Short mmCIF file of C-alpha atoms in Angstrom, two decimals:
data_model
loop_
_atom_site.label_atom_id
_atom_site.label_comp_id
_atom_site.label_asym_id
_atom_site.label_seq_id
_atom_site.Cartn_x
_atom_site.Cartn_y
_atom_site.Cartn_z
CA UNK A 1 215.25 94.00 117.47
CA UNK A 2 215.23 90.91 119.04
CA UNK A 3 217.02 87.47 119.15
CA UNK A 4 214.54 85.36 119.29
CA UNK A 5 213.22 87.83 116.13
CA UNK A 6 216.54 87.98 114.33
CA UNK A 7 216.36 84.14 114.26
CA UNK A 8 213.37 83.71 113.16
CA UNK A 9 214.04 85.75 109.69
CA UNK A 10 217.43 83.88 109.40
CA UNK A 11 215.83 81.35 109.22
CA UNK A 12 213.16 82.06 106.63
CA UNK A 13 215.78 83.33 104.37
CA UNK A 14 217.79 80.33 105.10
CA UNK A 15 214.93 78.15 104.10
CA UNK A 16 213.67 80.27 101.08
CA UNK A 17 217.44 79.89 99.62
CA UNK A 18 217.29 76.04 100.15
CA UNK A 19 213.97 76.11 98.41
CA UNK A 20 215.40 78.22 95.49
CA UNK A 21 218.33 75.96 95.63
CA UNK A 22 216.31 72.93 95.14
CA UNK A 23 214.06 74.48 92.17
CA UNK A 24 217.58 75.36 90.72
CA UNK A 25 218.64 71.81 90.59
CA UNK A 26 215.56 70.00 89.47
CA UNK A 27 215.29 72.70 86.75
CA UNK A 28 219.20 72.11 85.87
CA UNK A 29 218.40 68.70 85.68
CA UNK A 30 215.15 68.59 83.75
CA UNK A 31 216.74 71.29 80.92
CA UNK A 32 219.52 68.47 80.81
CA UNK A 33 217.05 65.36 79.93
CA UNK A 34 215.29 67.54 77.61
CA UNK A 35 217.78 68.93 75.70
CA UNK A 36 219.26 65.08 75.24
CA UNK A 37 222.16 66.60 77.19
CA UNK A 38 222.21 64.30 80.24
CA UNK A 39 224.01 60.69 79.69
CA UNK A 40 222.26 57.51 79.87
CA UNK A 41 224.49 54.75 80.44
CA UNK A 42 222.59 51.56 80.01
CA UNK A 43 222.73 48.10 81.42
CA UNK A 44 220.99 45.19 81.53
CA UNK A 45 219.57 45.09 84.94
CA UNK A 46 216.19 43.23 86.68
CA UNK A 47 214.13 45.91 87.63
CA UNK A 48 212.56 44.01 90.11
CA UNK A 49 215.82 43.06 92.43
CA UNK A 50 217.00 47.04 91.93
CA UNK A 51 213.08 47.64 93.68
CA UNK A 52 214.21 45.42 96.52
CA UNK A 53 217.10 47.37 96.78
CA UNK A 54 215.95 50.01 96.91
CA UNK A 55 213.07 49.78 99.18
CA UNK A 56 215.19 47.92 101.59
CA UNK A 57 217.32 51.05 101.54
CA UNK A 58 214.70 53.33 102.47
CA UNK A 59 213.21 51.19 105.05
CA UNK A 60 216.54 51.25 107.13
CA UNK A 61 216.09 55.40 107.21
CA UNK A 62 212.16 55.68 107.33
CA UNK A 63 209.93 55.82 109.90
CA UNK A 64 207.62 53.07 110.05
CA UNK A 65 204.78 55.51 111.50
CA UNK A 66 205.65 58.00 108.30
CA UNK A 67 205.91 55.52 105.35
CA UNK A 68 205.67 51.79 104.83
CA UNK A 69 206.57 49.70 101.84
CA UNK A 70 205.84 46.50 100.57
CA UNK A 71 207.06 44.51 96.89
CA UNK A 72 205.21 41.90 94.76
CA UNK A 73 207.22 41.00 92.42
CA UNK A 74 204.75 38.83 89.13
CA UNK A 75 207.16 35.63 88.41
CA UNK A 76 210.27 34.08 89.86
CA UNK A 77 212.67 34.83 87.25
CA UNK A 78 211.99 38.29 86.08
CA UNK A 79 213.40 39.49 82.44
CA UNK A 80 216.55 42.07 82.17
CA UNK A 81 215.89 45.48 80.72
CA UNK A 82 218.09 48.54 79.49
CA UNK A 83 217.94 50.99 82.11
CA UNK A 84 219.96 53.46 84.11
CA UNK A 85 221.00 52.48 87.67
CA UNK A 86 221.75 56.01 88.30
CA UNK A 87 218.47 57.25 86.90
CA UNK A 88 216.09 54.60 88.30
CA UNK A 89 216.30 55.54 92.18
CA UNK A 90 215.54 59.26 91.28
CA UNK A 91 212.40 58.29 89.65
CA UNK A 92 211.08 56.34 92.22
CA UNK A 93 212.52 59.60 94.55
CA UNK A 94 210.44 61.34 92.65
CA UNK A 95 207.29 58.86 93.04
CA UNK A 96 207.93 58.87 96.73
CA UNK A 97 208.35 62.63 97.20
CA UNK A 98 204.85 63.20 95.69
CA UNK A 99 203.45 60.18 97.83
CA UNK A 100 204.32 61.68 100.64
CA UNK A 101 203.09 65.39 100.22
CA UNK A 102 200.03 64.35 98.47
CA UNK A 103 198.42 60.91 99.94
CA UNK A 104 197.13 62.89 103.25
CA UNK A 105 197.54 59.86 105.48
CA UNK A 106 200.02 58.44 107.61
CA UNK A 107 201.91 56.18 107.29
CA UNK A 108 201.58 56.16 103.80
CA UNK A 109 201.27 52.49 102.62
CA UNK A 110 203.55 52.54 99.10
CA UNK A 111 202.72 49.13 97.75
CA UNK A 112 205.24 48.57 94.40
CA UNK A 113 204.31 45.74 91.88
CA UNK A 114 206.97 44.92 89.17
CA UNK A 115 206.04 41.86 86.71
CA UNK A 116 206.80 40.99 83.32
CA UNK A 117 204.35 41.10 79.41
CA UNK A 118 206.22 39.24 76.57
CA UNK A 119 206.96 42.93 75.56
CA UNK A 120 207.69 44.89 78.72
CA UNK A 121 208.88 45.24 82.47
CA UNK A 122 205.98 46.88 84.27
CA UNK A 123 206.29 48.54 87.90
CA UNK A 124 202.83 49.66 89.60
CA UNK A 125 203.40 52.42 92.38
CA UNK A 126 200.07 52.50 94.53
CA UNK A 127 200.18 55.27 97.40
CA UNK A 128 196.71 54.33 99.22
CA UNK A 129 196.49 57.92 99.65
CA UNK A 130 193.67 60.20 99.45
CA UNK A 131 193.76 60.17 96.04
CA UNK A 132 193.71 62.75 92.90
CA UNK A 133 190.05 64.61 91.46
CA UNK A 134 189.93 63.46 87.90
CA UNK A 135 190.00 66.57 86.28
CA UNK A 136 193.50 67.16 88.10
CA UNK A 137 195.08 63.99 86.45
CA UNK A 138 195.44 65.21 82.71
CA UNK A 139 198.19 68.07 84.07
CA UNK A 140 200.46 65.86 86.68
CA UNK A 141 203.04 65.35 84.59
CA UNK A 142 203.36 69.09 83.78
CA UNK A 143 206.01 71.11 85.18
CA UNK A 144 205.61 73.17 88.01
CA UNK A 145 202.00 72.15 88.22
CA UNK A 146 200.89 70.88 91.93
CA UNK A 147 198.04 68.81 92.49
CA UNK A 148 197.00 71.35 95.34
CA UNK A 149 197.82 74.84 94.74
CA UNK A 150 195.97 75.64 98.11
CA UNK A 151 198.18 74.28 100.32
CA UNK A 152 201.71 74.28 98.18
CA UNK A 153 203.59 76.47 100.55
CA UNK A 154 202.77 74.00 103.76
CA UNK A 155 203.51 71.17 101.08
CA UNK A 156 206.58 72.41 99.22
CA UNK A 157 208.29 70.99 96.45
CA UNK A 158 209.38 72.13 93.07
CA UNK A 159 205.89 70.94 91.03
CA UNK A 160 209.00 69.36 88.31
CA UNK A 161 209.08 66.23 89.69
CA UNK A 162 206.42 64.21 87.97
CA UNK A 163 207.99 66.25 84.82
CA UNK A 164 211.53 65.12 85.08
CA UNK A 165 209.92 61.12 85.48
CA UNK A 166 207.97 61.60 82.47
CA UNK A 167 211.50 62.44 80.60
CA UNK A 168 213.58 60.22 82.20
CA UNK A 169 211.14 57.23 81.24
CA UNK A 170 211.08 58.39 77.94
CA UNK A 171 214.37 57.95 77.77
CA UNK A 172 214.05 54.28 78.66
CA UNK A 173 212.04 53.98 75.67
CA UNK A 174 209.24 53.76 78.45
CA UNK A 175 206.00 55.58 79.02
CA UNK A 176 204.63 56.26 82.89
CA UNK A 177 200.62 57.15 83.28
CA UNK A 178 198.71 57.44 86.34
CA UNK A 179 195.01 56.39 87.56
CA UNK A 180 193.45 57.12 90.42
CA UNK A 181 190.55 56.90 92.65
CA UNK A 182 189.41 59.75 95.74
CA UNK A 183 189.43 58.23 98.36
CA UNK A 184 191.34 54.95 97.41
CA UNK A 185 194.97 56.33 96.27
CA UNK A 186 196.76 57.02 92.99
CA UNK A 187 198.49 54.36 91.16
CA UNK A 188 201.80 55.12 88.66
CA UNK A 189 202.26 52.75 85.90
CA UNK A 190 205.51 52.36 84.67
CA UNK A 191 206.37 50.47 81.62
CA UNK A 192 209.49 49.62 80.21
CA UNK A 193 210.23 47.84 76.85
CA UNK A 194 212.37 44.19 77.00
CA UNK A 195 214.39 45.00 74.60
CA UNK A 196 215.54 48.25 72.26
CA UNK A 197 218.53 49.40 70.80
CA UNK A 198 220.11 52.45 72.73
CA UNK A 199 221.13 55.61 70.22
#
């Protein structure tokens, strides 16, 4: 019966339907990867320099006071892999989105390591955050689960995330698995075989 009342409900519904509009996506899109129905298109690629690109990316758009990045990078001359260039900023999208609803401190420090095994590329995503309880780790990768079910409406998301990286790793032959520490942050570990021959 007011304006200031009739905006406020727009609003919400606006919101809500971007919400639903967002779970509607990532659920498009995980269905997809499962099913083996979204396209891979490998290329040889250092994982390492696509890192750099990306972070550099983000760091012209972020706010320093919000999020803060930083690369080491193991030997000079890092080894091609097969991978997605499509695919690969989405998971660390993903990896970011969940750093920055769950570490509970600003800025968020993301610290990204990327060095090379004689078998595999492997790309260490360390939030500094607050950390996750260890009896929370065995479900992050599930979908629709959410690290902290207390606050998930002030926190948002779609709790697929972490599930659609899980998939999309595995199908870079890779395997992603997570450690972390109360109180210290939460570390992903992301590794990637040097070499495999794409079905």
């Amino acid at each position: 019966d007011t304006k200031e009342r009739q905006e406020k409900y727009l609003k919400t519904a606006y919101d809500s339907t971007r919400e639903m509009n967002v779970l509607l996506q990532k659920l498009f899109e995980f269905s997809r990867i499962e099913s083996g129905q979204m396209p891979f298109h490998m290329v040889r690629a250092d994982l390492a320099e696509f890192t750099s690109v990306y972070i550099a990316q983000k760091e012209e758009m972020a706010d320093p006071e919000n999020v803060t990045f930083s690369l080491k990078v193991g030997q000079e001359a890092m080894p091609e892999i097969n991978m997605d260039v499509e695919q690969i900023p989405r998971i660390f999208d993903n990896l970011l989105e969940n750093s920055m609803k769950y570490a509970g401190t600003r800025p968020v420090e993301i610290e990204i390591s990327v060095f090379a095994t004689e078998t595999e590329v492997v790309l260490e995503w360390n939030d500094h955050g607050n950390g996750v309880s260890e009896d929370k780790l065995p479900h992050i990768f599930e979908r629709f689960y959410r690290v902290d079910k207390s606050h998930s409406k002030e926190i948002g998301g779609t709790g697929l995330g972490l599930a659609i990286t899980k998939s999309s790793i595995a199908m870079h032959h890779g395997v992603i698995k997570v450690f972390s520490r109360e109180g210290e942050g939460t570390t992903f570990s992301v590794r990637i075989p040097l070499s495999y021959i794409p079905s």
